[in-house]
Protein backbone atom coordinates (compact mmCIF):
# COMPACT_ATOMS: atom_id res chain seq x y z
CA UNK A 1 0.00 0.00 0.00
CA UNK A 2 1.32 3.45 -0.84
CA UNK A 3 1.78 6.27 1.65
CA UNK A 4 -0.68 8.61 -0.10
CA UNK A 5 -3.41 5.98 -0.10
CA UNK A 6 -2.88 5.25 3.61
CA UNK A 7 -2.84 8.96 4.46
CA UNK A 8 -6.14 9.44 2.65
CA UNK A 9 -7.73 6.53 4.56
CA UNK A 10 -6.44 7.81 7.92
CA UNK A 11 -8.27 11.11 7.45
CA UNK A 12 -11.56 9.33 8.09
CA UNK A 13 -10.47 8.08 11.55
CA UNK A 14 -11.50 9.75 14.78
CA UNK A 15 -8.87 11.80 16.59
CA UNK A 16 -8.44 9.04 19.20
CA UNK A 17 -7.86 6.41 16.55
CA UNK A 18 -5.35 8.73 14.87
CA UNK A 19 -3.44 9.02 18.15
CA UNK A 20 -3.53 5.26 18.64
CA UNK A 21 -2.31 4.70 15.10
CA UNK A 22 0.46 7.24 15.54
CA UNK A 23 1.58 5.55 18.76
CA UNK A 24 1.56 2.14 17.08
CA UNK A 25 3.59 3.43 14.14
CA UNK A 26 6.17 5.00 16.45
CA UNK A 27 6.51 1.74 18.41
CA UNK A 28 6.89 -0.30 15.23
CA UNK A 29 9.45 2.12 13.82
CA UNK A 30 11.51 2.07 17.04
CA UNK A 31 11.43 -1.73 17.13
CA UNK A 32 12.52 -1.92 13.50
CA UNK A 33 15.30 0.62 14.12
CA UNK A 34 16.57 -1.35 17.13
CA UNK A 35 16.61 -4.53 15.07
CA UNK A 36 18.49 -2.86 12.22
CA UNK A 37 20.94 -0.95 14.43
CA UNK A 38 21.36 -2.92 17.64
CA UNK A 39 23.35 -1.09 20.25
CA UNK A 40 24.49 -2.25 23.60
CA UNK A 41 22.89 -0.36 26.39
CA UNK A 42 25.18 1.15 28.96
CA UNK A 43 24.79 -0.67 32.23
CA UNK A 44 23.68 1.41 35.18
CA UNK A 45 26.48 1.83 37.68
CA UNK A 46 25.18 2.40 41.19
CA UNK A 47 28.71 3.12 42.36
CA UNK A 48 28.84 6.15 40.07
CA UNK A 49 28.29 9.37 42.03
CA UNK A 50 26.58 10.92 38.99
CA UNK A 51 23.97 8.15 39.10
CA UNK A 52 23.30 8.75 42.78
CA UNK A 53 23.09 12.52 42.23
CA UNK A 54 20.66 11.94 39.35
CA UNK A 55 18.47 9.81 41.62
CA UNK A 56 18.60 12.39 44.44
CA UNK A 57 17.59 15.28 42.16
CA UNK A 58 14.60 13.43 40.74
CA UNK A 59 13.65 11.95 44.10
CA UNK A 60 13.49 15.32 45.85
CA UNK A 61 11.09 16.57 43.18
CA UNK A 62 8.74 13.61 43.43
CA UNK A 63 9.11 12.54 47.08
CA UNK A 64 7.40 9.15 47.12
CA UNK A 65 5.94 8.59 50.59
CA UNK A 66 6.22 4.80 50.97
CA UNK A 67 9.13 2.42 50.59
CA UNK A 68 7.35 0.46 47.84
CA UNK A 69 6.70 3.70 45.95
CA UNK A 70 10.36 4.68 46.34
CA UNK A 71 11.45 1.32 44.94
CA UNK A 72 9.04 1.61 41.99
CA UNK A 73 10.18 5.20 41.38
CA UNK A 74 13.82 4.13 41.12
CA UNK A 75 12.90 1.25 38.79
CA UNK A 76 10.99 3.63 36.54
CA UNK A 77 13.97 5.99 36.36
CA UNK A 78 16.08 3.29 34.73
CA UNK A 79 13.50 1.45 32.64
CA UNK A 80 14.72 3.01 29.38
CA UNK A 81 18.37 2.26 30.12
CA UNK A 82 17.71 -1.46 30.23
CA UNK A 83 16.31 -1.62 33.74
CA UNK A 84 17.95 -2.00 37.13
CA UNK A 85 18.41 -5.09 39.24
CA UNK A 86 16.72 -5.50 42.60
CA UNK A 87 20.16 -5.64 44.22
CA UNK A 88 21.25 -2.34 42.63
CA UNK A 89 17.96 -0.72 43.59
CA UNK A 90 18.41 -1.78 47.20
CA UNK A 91 21.99 -0.52 47.08
CA UNK A 92 20.81 2.91 45.90
CA UNK A 93 18.22 3.04 48.69
CA UNK A 94 20.93 2.12 51.21
CA UNK A 95 23.15 4.92 49.91
CA UNK A 96 20.25 7.38 50.11
CA UNK A 97 19.69 6.38 53.73
CA UNK A 98 23.41 6.59 54.53
CA UNK A 99 23.58 10.09 53.03
CA UNK A 100 20.44 10.96 55.02
CA UNK A 101 18.53 11.93 51.88
CA UNK A 102 15.74 9.63 53.03
CA UNK A 103 14.74 8.07 56.32
CA UNK A 104 12.56 4.97 56.12
CA UNK A 105 10.53 4.16 59.22
CA UNK A 106 9.75 0.64 60.44
CA UNK A 107 6.29 0.81 58.87
CA UNK A 108 7.75 1.73 55.43
CA UNK A 109 7.03 5.47 55.49
CA UNK A 110 9.66 7.57 53.70
CA UNK A 111 10.68 10.95 55.16
CA UNK A 112 13.00 13.57 53.72
CA UNK A 113 14.83 15.16 56.66
CA UNK A 114 16.65 17.82 54.65
CA UNK A 115 13.45 19.17 53.12
Coordinates of C-alpha atoms in Angstrom, one line a residue:
X1 CA 0.0 0.0 0.0
X2 CA 1.3 3.4 -0.8
X3 CA 1.8 6.3 1.6
X4 CA -0.7 8.6 -0.1
X5 CA -3.4 6.0 -0.1
X6 CA -2.9 5.2 3.6
X7 CA -2.8 9.0 4.5
X8 CA -6.1 9.4 2.7
X9 CA -7.7 6.5 4.6
X10 CA -6.4 7.8 7.9
X11 CA -8.3 11.1 7.5
X12 CA -11.6 9.3 8.1
X13 CA -10.5 8.1 11.5
X14 CA -11.5 9.8 14.8
X15 CA -8.9 11.8 16.6
X16 CA -8.4 9.0 19.2
X17 CA -7.9 6.4 16.6
X18 CA -5.4 8.7 14.9
X19 CA -3.4 9.0 18.1
X20 CA -3.5 5.3 18.6
X21 CA -2.3 4.7 15.1
X22 CA 0.5 7.2 15.5
X23 CA 1.6 5.5 18.8
X24 CA 1.6 2.1 17.1
X25 CA 3.6 3.4 14.1
X26 CA 6.2 5.0 16.4
X27 CA 6.5 1.7 18.4
X28 CA 6.9 -0.3 15.2
X29 CA 9.5 2.1 13.8
X30 CA 11.5 2.1 17.0
X31 CA 11.4 -1.7 17.1
X32 CA 12.5 -1.9 13.5
X33 CA 15.3 0.6 14.1
X34 CA 16.6 -1.3 17.1
X35 CA 16.6 -4.5 15.1
X36 CA 18.5 -2.9 12.2
X37 CA 20.9 -0.9 14.4
X38 CA 21.4 -2.9 17.6
X39 CA 23.4 -1.1 20.3
X40 CA 24.5 -2.3 23.6
X41 CA 22.9 -0.4 26.4
X42 CA 25.2 1.2 29.0
X43 CA 24.8 -0.7 32.2
X44 CA 23.7 1.4 35.2
X45 CA 26.5 1.8 37.7
X46 CA 25.2 2.4 41.2
X47 CA 28.7 3.1 42.4
X48 CA 28.8 6.1 40.1
X49 CA 28.3 9.4 42.0
X50 CA 26.6 10.9 39.0
X51 CA 24.0 8.2 39.1
X52 CA 23.3 8.7 42.8
X53 CA 23.1 12.5 42.2
X54 CA 20.7 11.9 39.4
X55 CA 18.5 9.8 41.6
X56 CA 18.6 12.4 44.4
X57 CA 17.6 15.3 42.2
X58 CA 14.6 13.4 40.7
X59 CA 13.7 12.0 44.1
X60 CA 13.5 15.3 45.8
X61 CA 11.1 16.6 43.2
X62 CA 8.7 13.6 43.4
X63 CA 9.1 12.5 47.1
X64 CA 7.4 9.1 47.1
X65 CA 5.9 8.6 50.6
X66 CA 6.2 4.8 51.0
X67 CA 9.1 2.4 50.6
X68 CA 7.4 0.5 47.8
X69 CA 6.7 3.7 46.0
X70 CA 10.4 4.7 46.3
X71 CA 11.4 1.3 44.9
X72 CA 9.0 1.6 42.0
X73 CA 10.2 5.2 41.4
X74 CA 13.8 4.1 41.1
X75 CA 12.9 1.2 38.8
X76 CA 11.0 3.6 36.5
X77 CA 14.0 6.0 36.4
X78 CA 16.1 3.3 34.7
X79 CA 13.5 1.5 32.6
X80 CA 14.7 3.0 29.4
X81 CA 18.4 2.3 30.1
X82 CA 17.7 -1.5 30.2
X83 CA 16.3 -1.6 33.7
X84 CA 18.0 -2.0 37.1
X85 CA 18.4 -5.1 39.2
X86 CA 16.7 -5.5 42.6
X87 CA 20.2 -5.6 44.2
X88 CA 21.3 -2.3 42.6
X89 CA 18.0 -0.7 43.6
X90 CA 18.4 -1.8 47.2
X91 CA 22.0 -0.5 47.1
X92 CA 20.8 2.9 45.9
X93 CA 18.2 3.0 48.7
X94 CA 20.9 2.1 51.2
X95 CA 23.2 4.9 49.9
X96 CA 20.3 7.4 50.1
X97 CA 19.7 6.4 53.7
X98 CA 23.4 6.6 54.5
X99 CA 23.6 10.1 53.0
X100 CA 20.4 11.0 55.0
X101 CA 18.5 11.9 51.9
X102 CA 15.7 9.6 53.0
X103 CA 14.7 8.1 56.3
X104 CA 12.6 5.0 56.1
X105 CA 10.5 4.2 59.2
X106 CA 9.7 0.6 60.4
X107 CA 6.3 0.8 58.9
X108 CA 7.7 1.7 55.4
X109 CA 7.0 5.5 55.5
X110 CA 9.7 7.6 53.7
X111 CA 10.7 10.9 55.2
X112 CA 13.0 13.6 53.7
X113 CA 14.8 15.2 56.7
X114 CA 16.6 17.8 54.6
X115 CA 13.4 19.2 53.1

